[in-house]
CSV table of C-alpha atoms and ligand atoms in Angstrom, one decimal:
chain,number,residue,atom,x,y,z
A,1,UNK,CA,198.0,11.7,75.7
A,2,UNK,CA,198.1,11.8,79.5
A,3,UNK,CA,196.3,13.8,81.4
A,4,UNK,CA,198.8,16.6,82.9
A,5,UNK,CA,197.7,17.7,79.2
A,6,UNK,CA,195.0,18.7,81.4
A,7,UNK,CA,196.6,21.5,82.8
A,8,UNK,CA,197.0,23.3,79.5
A,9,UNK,CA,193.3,22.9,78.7
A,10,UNK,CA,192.9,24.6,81.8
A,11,UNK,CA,195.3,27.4,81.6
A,12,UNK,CA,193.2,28.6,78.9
A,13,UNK,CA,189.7,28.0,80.5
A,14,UNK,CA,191.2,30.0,83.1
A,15,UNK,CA,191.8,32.9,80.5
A,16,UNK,CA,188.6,32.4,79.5
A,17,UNK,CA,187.7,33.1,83.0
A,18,UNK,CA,189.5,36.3,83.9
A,19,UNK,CA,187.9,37.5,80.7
A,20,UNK,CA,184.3,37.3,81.7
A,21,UNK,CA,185.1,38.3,85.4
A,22,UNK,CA,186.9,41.8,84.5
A,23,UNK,CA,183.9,42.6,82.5
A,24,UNK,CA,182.4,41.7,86.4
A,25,UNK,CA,180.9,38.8,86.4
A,26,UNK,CA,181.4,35.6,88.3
A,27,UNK,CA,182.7,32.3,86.4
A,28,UNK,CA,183.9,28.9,87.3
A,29,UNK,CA,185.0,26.0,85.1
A,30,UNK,CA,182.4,23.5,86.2
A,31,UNK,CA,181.7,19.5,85.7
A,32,UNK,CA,183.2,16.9,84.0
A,33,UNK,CA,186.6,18.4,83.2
A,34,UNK,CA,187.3,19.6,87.2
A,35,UNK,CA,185.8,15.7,88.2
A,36,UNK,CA,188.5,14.5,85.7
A,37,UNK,CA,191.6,16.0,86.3
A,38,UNK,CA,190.3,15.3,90.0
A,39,UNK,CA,190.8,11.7,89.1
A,40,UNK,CA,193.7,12.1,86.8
A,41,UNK,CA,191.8,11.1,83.8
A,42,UNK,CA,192.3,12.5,80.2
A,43,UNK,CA,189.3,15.4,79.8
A,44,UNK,CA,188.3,16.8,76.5
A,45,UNK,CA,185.9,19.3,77.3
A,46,UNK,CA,185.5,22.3,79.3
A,47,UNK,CA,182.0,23.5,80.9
A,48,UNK,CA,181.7,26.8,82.1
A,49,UNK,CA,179.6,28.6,84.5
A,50,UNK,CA,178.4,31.8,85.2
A,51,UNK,CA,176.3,34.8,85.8
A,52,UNK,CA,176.6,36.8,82.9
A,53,UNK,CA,173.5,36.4,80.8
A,54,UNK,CA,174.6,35.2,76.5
A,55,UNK,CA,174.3,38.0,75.5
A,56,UNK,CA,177.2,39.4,77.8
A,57,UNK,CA,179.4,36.5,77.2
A,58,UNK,CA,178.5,37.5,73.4
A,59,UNK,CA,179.7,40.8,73.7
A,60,UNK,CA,182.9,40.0,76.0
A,61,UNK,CA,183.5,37.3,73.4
A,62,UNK,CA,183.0,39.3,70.8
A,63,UNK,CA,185.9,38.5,68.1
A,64,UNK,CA,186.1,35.1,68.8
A,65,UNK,CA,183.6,32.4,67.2
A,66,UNK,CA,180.6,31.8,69.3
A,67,UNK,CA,177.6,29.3,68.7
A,68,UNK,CA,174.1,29.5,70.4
A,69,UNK,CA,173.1,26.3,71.7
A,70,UNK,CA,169.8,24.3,72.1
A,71,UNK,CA,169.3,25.9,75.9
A,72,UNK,CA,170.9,29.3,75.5
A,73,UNK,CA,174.6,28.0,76.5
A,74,UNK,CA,177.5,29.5,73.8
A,75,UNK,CA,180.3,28.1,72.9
A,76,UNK,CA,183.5,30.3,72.4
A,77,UNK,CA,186.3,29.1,70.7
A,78,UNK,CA,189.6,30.3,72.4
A,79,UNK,CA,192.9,29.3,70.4
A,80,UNK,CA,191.4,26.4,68.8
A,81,UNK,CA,189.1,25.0,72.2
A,82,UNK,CA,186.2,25.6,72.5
A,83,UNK,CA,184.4,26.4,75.6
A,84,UNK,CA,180.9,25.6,76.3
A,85,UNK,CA,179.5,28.6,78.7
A,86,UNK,CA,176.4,28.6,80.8
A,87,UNK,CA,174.5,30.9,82.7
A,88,UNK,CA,173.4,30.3,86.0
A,89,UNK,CA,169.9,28.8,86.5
A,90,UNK,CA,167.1,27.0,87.6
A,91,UNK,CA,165.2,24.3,85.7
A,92,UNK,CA,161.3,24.7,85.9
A,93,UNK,CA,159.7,22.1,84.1
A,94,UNK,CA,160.3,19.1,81.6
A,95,UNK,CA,158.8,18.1,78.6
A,96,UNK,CA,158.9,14.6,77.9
A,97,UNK,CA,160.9,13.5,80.4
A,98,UNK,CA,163.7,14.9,79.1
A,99,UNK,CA,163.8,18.7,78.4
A,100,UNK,CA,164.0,21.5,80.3
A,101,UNK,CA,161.2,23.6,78.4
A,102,UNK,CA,161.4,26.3,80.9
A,103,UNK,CA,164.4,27.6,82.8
A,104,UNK,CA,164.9,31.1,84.9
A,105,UNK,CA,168.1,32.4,85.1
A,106,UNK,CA,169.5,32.7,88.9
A,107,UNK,CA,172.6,34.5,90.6
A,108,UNK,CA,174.3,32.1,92.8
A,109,UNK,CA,176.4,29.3,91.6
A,110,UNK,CA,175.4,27.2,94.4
A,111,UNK,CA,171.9,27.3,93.7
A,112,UNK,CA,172.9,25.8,89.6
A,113,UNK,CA,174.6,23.2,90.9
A,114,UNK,CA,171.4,21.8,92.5
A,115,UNK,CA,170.2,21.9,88.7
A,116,UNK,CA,172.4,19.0,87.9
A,117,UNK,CA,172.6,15.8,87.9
A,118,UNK,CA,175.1,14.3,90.1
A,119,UNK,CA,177.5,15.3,93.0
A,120,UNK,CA,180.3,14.1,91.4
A,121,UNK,CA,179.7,16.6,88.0
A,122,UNK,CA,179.5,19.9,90.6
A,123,UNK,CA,182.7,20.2,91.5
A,124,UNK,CA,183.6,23.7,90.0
A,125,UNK,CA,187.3,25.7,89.7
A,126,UNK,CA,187.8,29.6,89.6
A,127,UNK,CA,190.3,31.4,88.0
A,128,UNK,CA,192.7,31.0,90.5
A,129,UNK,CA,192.7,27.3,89.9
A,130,UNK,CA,191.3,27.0,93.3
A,131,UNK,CA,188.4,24.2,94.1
A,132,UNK,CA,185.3,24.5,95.0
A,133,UNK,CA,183.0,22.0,96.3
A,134,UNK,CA,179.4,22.7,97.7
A,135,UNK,CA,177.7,19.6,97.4
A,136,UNK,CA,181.0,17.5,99.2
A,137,UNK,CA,182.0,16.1,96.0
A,138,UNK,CA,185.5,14.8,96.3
A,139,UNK,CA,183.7,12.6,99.1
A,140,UNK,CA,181.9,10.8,96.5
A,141,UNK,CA,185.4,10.9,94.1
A,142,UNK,CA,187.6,9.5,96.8
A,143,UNK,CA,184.4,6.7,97.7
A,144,UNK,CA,183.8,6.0,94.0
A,145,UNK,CA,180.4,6.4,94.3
A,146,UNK,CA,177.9,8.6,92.5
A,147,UNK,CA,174.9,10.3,94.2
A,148,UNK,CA,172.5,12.7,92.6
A,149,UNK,CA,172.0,16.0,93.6
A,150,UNK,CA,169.1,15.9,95.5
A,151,UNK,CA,166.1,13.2,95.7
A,152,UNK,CA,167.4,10.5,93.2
A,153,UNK,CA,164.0,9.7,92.1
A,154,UNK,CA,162.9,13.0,91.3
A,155,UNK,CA,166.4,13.6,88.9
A,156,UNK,CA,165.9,10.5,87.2
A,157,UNK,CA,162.2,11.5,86.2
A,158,UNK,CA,162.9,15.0,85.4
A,159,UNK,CA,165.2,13.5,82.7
A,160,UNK,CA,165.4,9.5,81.9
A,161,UNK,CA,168.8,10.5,79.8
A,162,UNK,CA,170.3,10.5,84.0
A,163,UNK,CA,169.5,7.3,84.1
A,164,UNK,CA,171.9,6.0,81.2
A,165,UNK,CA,174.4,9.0,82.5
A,166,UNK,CA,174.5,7.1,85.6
A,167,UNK,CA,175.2,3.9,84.5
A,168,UNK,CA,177.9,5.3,81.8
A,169,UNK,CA,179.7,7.6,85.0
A,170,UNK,CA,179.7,4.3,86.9
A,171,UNK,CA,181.3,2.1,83.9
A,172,UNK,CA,183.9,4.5,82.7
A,173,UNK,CA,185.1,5.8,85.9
A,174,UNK,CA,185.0,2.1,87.7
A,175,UNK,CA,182.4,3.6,90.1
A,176,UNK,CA,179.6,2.4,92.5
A,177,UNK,CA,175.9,3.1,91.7
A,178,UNK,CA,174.6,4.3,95.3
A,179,UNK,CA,171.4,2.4,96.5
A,180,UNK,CA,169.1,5.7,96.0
A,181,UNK,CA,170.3,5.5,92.7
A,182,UNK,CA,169.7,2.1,92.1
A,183,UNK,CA,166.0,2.0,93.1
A,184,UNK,CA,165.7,5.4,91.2
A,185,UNK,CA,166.3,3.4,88.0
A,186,UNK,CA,164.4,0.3,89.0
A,187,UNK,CA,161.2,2.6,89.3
A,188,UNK,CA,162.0,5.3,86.1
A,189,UNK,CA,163.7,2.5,83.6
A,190,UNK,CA,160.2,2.5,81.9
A,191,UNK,CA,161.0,6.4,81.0
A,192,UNK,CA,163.8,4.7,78.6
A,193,UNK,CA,161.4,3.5,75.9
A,194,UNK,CA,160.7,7.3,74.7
A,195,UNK,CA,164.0,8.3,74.7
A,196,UNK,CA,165.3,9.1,71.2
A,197,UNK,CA,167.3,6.5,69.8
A,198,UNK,CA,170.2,8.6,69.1
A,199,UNK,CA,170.6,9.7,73.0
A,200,UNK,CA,170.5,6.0,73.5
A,201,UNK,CA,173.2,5.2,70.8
A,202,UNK,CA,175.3,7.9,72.0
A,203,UNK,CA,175.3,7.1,76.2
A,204,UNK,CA,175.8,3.0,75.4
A,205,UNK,CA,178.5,3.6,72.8
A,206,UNK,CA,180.3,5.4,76.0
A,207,UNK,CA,179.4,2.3,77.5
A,208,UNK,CA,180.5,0.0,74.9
A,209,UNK,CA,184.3,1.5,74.6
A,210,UNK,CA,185.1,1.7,77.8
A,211,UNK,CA,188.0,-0.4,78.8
A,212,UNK,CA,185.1,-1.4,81.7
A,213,UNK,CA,182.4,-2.6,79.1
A,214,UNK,CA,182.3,-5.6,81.1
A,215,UNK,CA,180.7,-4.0,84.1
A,216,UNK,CA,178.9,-1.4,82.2
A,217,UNK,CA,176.9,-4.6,80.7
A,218,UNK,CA,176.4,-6.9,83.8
A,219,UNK,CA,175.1,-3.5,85.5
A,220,UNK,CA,172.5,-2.7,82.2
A,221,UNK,CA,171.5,-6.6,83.0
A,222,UNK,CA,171.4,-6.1,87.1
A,223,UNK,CA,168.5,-3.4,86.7
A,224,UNK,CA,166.8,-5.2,83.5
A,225,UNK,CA,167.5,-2.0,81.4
A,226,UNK,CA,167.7,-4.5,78.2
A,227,UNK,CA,164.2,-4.9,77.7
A,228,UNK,CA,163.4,-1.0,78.0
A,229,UNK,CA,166.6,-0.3,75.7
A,230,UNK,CA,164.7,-3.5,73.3
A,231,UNK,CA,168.3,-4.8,73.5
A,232,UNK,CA,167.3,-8.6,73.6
A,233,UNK,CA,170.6,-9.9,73.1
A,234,UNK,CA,172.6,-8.0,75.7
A,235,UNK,CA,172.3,-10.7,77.6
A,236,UNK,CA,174.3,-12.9,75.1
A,237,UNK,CA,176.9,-10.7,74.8
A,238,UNK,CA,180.4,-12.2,74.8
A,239,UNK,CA,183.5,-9.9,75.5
A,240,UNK,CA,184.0,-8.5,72.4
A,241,UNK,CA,186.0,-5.2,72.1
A,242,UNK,CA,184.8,-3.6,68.9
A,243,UNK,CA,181.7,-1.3,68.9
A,244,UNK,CA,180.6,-2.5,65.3
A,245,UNK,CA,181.0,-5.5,66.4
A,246,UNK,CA,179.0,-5.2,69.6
A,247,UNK,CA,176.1,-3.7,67.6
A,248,UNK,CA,176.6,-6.4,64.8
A,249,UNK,CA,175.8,-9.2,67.7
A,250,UNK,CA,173.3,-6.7,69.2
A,251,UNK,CA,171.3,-6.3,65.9
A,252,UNK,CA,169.2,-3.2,67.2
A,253,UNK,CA,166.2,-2.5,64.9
A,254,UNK,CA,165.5,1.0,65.9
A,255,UNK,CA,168.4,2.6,66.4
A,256,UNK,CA,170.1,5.1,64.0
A,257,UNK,CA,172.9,4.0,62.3
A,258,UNK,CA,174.7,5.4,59.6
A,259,UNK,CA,175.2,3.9,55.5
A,260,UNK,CA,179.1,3.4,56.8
A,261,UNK,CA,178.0,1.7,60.2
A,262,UNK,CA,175.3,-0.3,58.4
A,263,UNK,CA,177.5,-1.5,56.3
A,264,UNK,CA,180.6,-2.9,58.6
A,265,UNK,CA,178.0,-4.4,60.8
A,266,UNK,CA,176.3,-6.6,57.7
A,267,UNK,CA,179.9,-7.9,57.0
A,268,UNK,CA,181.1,-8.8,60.4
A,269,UNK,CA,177.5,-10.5,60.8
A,270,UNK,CA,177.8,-12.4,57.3
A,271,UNK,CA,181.3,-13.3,58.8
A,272,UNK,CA,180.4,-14.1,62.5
A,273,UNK,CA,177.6,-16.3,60.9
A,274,UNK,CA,180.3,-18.5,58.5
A,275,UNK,CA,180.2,-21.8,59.2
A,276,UNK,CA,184.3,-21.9,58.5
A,277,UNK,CA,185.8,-18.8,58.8
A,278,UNK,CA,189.6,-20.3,58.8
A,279,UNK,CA,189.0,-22.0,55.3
A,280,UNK,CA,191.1,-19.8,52.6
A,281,UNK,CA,188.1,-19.5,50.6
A,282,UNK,CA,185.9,-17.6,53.0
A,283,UNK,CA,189.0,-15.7,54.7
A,284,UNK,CA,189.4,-14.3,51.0
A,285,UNK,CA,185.8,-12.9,51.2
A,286,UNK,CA,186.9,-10.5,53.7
A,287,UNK,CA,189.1,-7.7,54.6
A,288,UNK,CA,191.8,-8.0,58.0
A,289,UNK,CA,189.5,-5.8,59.7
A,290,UNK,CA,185.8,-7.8,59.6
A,291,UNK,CA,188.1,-11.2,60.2
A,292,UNK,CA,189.7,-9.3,63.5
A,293,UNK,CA,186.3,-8.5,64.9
A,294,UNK,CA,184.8,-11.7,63.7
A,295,UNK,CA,187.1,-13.9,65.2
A,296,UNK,CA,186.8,-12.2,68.5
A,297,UNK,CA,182.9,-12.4,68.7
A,298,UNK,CA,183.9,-16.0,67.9
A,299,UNK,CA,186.4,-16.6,70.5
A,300,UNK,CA,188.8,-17.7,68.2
A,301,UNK,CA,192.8,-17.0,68.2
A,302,UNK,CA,193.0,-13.9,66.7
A,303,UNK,CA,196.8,-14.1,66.1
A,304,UNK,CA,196.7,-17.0,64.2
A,305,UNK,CA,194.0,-15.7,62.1
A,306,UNK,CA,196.3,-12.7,61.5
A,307,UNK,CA,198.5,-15.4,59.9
A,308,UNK,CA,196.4,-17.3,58.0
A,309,UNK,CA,194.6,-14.2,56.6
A,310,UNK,CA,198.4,-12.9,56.0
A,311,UNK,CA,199.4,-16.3,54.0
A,312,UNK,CA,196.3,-16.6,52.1
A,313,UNK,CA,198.5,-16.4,47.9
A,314,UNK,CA,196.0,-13.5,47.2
A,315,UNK,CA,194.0,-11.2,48.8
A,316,UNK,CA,192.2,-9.4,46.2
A,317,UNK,CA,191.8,-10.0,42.6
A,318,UNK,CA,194.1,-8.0,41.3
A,319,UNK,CA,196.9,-9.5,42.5
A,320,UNK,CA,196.4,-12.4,40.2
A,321,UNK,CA,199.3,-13.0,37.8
A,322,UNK,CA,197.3,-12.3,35.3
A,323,UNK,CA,194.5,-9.8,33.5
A,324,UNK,CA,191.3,-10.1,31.9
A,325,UNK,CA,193.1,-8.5,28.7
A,326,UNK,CA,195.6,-11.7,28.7
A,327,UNK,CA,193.0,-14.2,28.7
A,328,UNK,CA,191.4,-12.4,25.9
A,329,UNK,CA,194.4,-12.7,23.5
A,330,UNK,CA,195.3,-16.0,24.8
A,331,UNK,CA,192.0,-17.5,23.9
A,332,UNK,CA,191.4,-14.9,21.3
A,333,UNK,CA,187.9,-14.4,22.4
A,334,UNK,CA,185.6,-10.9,22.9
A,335,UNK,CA,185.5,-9.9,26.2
A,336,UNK,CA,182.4,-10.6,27.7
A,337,UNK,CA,180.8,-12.5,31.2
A,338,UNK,CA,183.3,-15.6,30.4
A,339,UNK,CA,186.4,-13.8,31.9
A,340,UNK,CA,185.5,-13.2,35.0
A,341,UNK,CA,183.9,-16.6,35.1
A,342,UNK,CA,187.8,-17.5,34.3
A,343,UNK,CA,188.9,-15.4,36.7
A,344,UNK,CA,186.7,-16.7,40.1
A,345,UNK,CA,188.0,-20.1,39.1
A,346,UNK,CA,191.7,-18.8,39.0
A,347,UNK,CA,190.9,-17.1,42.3
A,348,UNK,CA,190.0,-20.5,43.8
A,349,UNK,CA,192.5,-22.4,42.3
A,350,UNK,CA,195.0,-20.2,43.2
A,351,UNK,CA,193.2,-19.8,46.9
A,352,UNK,CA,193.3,-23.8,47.2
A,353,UNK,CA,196.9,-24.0,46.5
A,354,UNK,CA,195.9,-26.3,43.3
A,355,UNK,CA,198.1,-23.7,40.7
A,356,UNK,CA,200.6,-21.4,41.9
A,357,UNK,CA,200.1,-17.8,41.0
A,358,UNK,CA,202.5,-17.5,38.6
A,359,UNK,CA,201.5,-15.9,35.3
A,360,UNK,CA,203.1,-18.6,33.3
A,361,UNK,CA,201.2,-21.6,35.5
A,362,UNK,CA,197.8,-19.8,34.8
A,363,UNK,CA,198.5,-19.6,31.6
A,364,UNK,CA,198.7,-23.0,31.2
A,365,UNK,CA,195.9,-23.7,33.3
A,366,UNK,CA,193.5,-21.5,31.1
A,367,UNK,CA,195.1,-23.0,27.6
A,368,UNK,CA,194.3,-26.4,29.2
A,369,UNK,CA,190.9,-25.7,30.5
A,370,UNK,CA,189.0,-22.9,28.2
A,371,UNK,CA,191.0,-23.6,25.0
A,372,UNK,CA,188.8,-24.7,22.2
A,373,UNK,CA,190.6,-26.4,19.8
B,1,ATP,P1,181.7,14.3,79.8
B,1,ATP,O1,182.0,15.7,79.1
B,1,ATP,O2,182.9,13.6,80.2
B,1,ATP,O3,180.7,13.5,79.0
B,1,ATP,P2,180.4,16.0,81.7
B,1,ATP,O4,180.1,15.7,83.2
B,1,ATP,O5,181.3,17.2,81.4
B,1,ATP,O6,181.0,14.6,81.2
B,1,ATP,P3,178.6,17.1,79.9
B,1,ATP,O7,177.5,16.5,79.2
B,1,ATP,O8,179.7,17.8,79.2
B,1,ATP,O9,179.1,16.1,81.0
B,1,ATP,O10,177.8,18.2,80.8
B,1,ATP,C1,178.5,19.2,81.6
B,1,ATP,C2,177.9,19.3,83.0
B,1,ATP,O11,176.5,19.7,82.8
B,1,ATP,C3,177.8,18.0,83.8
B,1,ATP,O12,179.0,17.8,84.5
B,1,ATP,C4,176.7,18.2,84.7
B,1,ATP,O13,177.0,19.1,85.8
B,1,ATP,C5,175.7,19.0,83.8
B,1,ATP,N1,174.8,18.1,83.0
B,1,ATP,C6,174.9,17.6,81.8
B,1,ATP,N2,173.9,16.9,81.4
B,1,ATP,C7,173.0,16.9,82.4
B,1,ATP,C8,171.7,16.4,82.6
B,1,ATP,N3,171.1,15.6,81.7
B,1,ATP,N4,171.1,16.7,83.8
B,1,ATP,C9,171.7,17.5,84.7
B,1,ATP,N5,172.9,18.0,84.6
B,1,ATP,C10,173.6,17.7,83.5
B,2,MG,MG1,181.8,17.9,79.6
């Protein structure tokens, strides 16, 4: 997908728009998606602004599906996108650092953009597709830099999630943190330890897949964020691409992951942690996937473990030549804890290239073995 795509996202945000302003009201698209197609980057969502209060957008929206969210914004879902719409306003106080317990609703759009949190996320578009830019925005876009709106340390207390916003803006857009930034997070980092986990997870995983992870990290390092995100090995983080892996070689204790998550990342650690991964025996323990991202946190040629995975005579134990019913009526024995003891040795037999897997050669091999005469 490229991002002229863009313009049919905005098309319909810009339907959206004429909706709510014939019922009279003002509305722009605001934030990340104008910033994006801005820089000719792929956007996903669309954040609208406005002065009509929820429950006006409720009634102008009024056959379409609408959500309430957290802080009074609804999201409208217009022929299958949805649209996340906001009213005008002022934050008036914080609770933990984070939210904004108290907001009054305001009348200007230039008076919400001071709300938020950097220059680069104001630039807004009206229905006529037509920019607008109070804050001098596509200064900072065409400087790659990102400023906050207003006094940097002040934005980054109001809300410590900022502070990972900033880094993540500056990583996946291949932008500069601005001094007054910088020192803003040197003082506020502390405010990182009681944010929840899950915001956490959810900014560094932006981090983690961008194609710029490498900056993204060596910036986390530069202002000592590791020890206030308790991410001790950070530091000992080699290139590696995949985000289970990343986590795997992280090994975060408090952070939320799900039974799915926890579950890849104990494989690719048992696999990172073999002592010989190439040997056909341990290659058999484990599926294309955990060998990919092992091999990578391992530095080792991934292409030729593609091979050697791909040339191993068996990849599961079903594709033996052979079933546990066979064996029975070969040795004409019950079935019972002996047959698969049978069949692990036939696996590794089979695995170290000492018996082909042909049914007739594993026959053989079992009548000469486990026969009793
Ligand atoms: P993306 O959607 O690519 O993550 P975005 O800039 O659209 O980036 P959203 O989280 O969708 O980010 O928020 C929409 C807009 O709301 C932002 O552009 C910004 O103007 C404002 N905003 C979001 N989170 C905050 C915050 N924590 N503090 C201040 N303003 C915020
Ligand atoms: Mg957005």
């Amino acid at each position: 997908m490229d991002w002229k795509k863009n313009k049919k996202l905005q098309d319909k945000a810009i339907k959206v728009l004429k909706k709510i302003t014939d019922a009279g009201f003002s509305a722009y698209i605001v934030g990340g998606f104008v910033r994006d197609t801005k820089l000719k980057r792929i956007a996903t969502d669309i954040d609208i602004t406005t002065n009509a209060k929820p429950k006006d957008i409720r009634e102008i929206f009024k056959n379409n599906y609408c959500t309430t969210g957290e802080y009074g914004s609804i999201t409208v879902e217009v022929q299958g996108v949805y649209f996340e719409i906001t009213t005008f306003r002022k934050e008036i106080s914080y609770e933990d650092n984070r939210k904004p317990v108290e907001f009054i609703y305001i009348d200007t759009l230039e008076e919400d953009l001071k709300r938020r949190d950097f220059k680069i996320n104001t630039l807004c578009m009206d229905k006529s597709g037509k920019i607008i830019d109070y804050l001098n925005a596509q200064q900072d876009l065409e400087d790659k830099i990102i400023h906050t709106v207003g006094e940097a340390k002040q934005k980054l207390r109001e809300d410590s999630l900022r502070i990972l916003r900033a880094i993540r803006f500056a990583t996946v857009l291949d932008f500069k943190l601005s001094e007054e930034v910088k020192v803003a997070i040197l003082e506020n980092r502390y405010l990182l330890k009681s944010l929840s986990y899950e915001r956490k997870k959810e900014e560094l995983e932006k981090i983690f897949t961008s194609k710029n992870v490498e900056n993204g990290i060596r910036l986390l390092l530069e202002l000592g964020l590791d020890e206030y995100l308790e991410l001790p090995k950070l530091k000992e983080l080699s290139y590696v691409k995949d985000l289970c892996g990343i986590w795997a070689l992280l090994n975060p204790e408090k952070y939320p992951f799900s039974k799915n998550e926890k579950e890849l990342m104990k494989k690719i650690k048992a696999a990172y942690q073999e002592a010989n991964l190439q040997d056909s025996l341990t290659l058999y323990q484990y599926d294309l996937y955990t060998i990919m991202v092992a091999s990578d946190m391992k530095s080792y040629n991934k292409k030729e473990m593609i091979k050697k995975y791909n040339r191993l005579p068996i990849h599961k134990r079903s594709d033996l030549a052979i079933k546990g019913e066979e064996i029975i009526a070969l040795l004409s024995i019950e079935k019972g804890p002996i047959i698969n003891e049978i069949l692990t040795d036939l696996e590794t037999q089979v695995l170290r290239k000492s018996i082909k897997n042909k049914n007739l050669d594993l026959k053989k091999y079992i009548v000469k073995h486990y026969k009793k005469c």
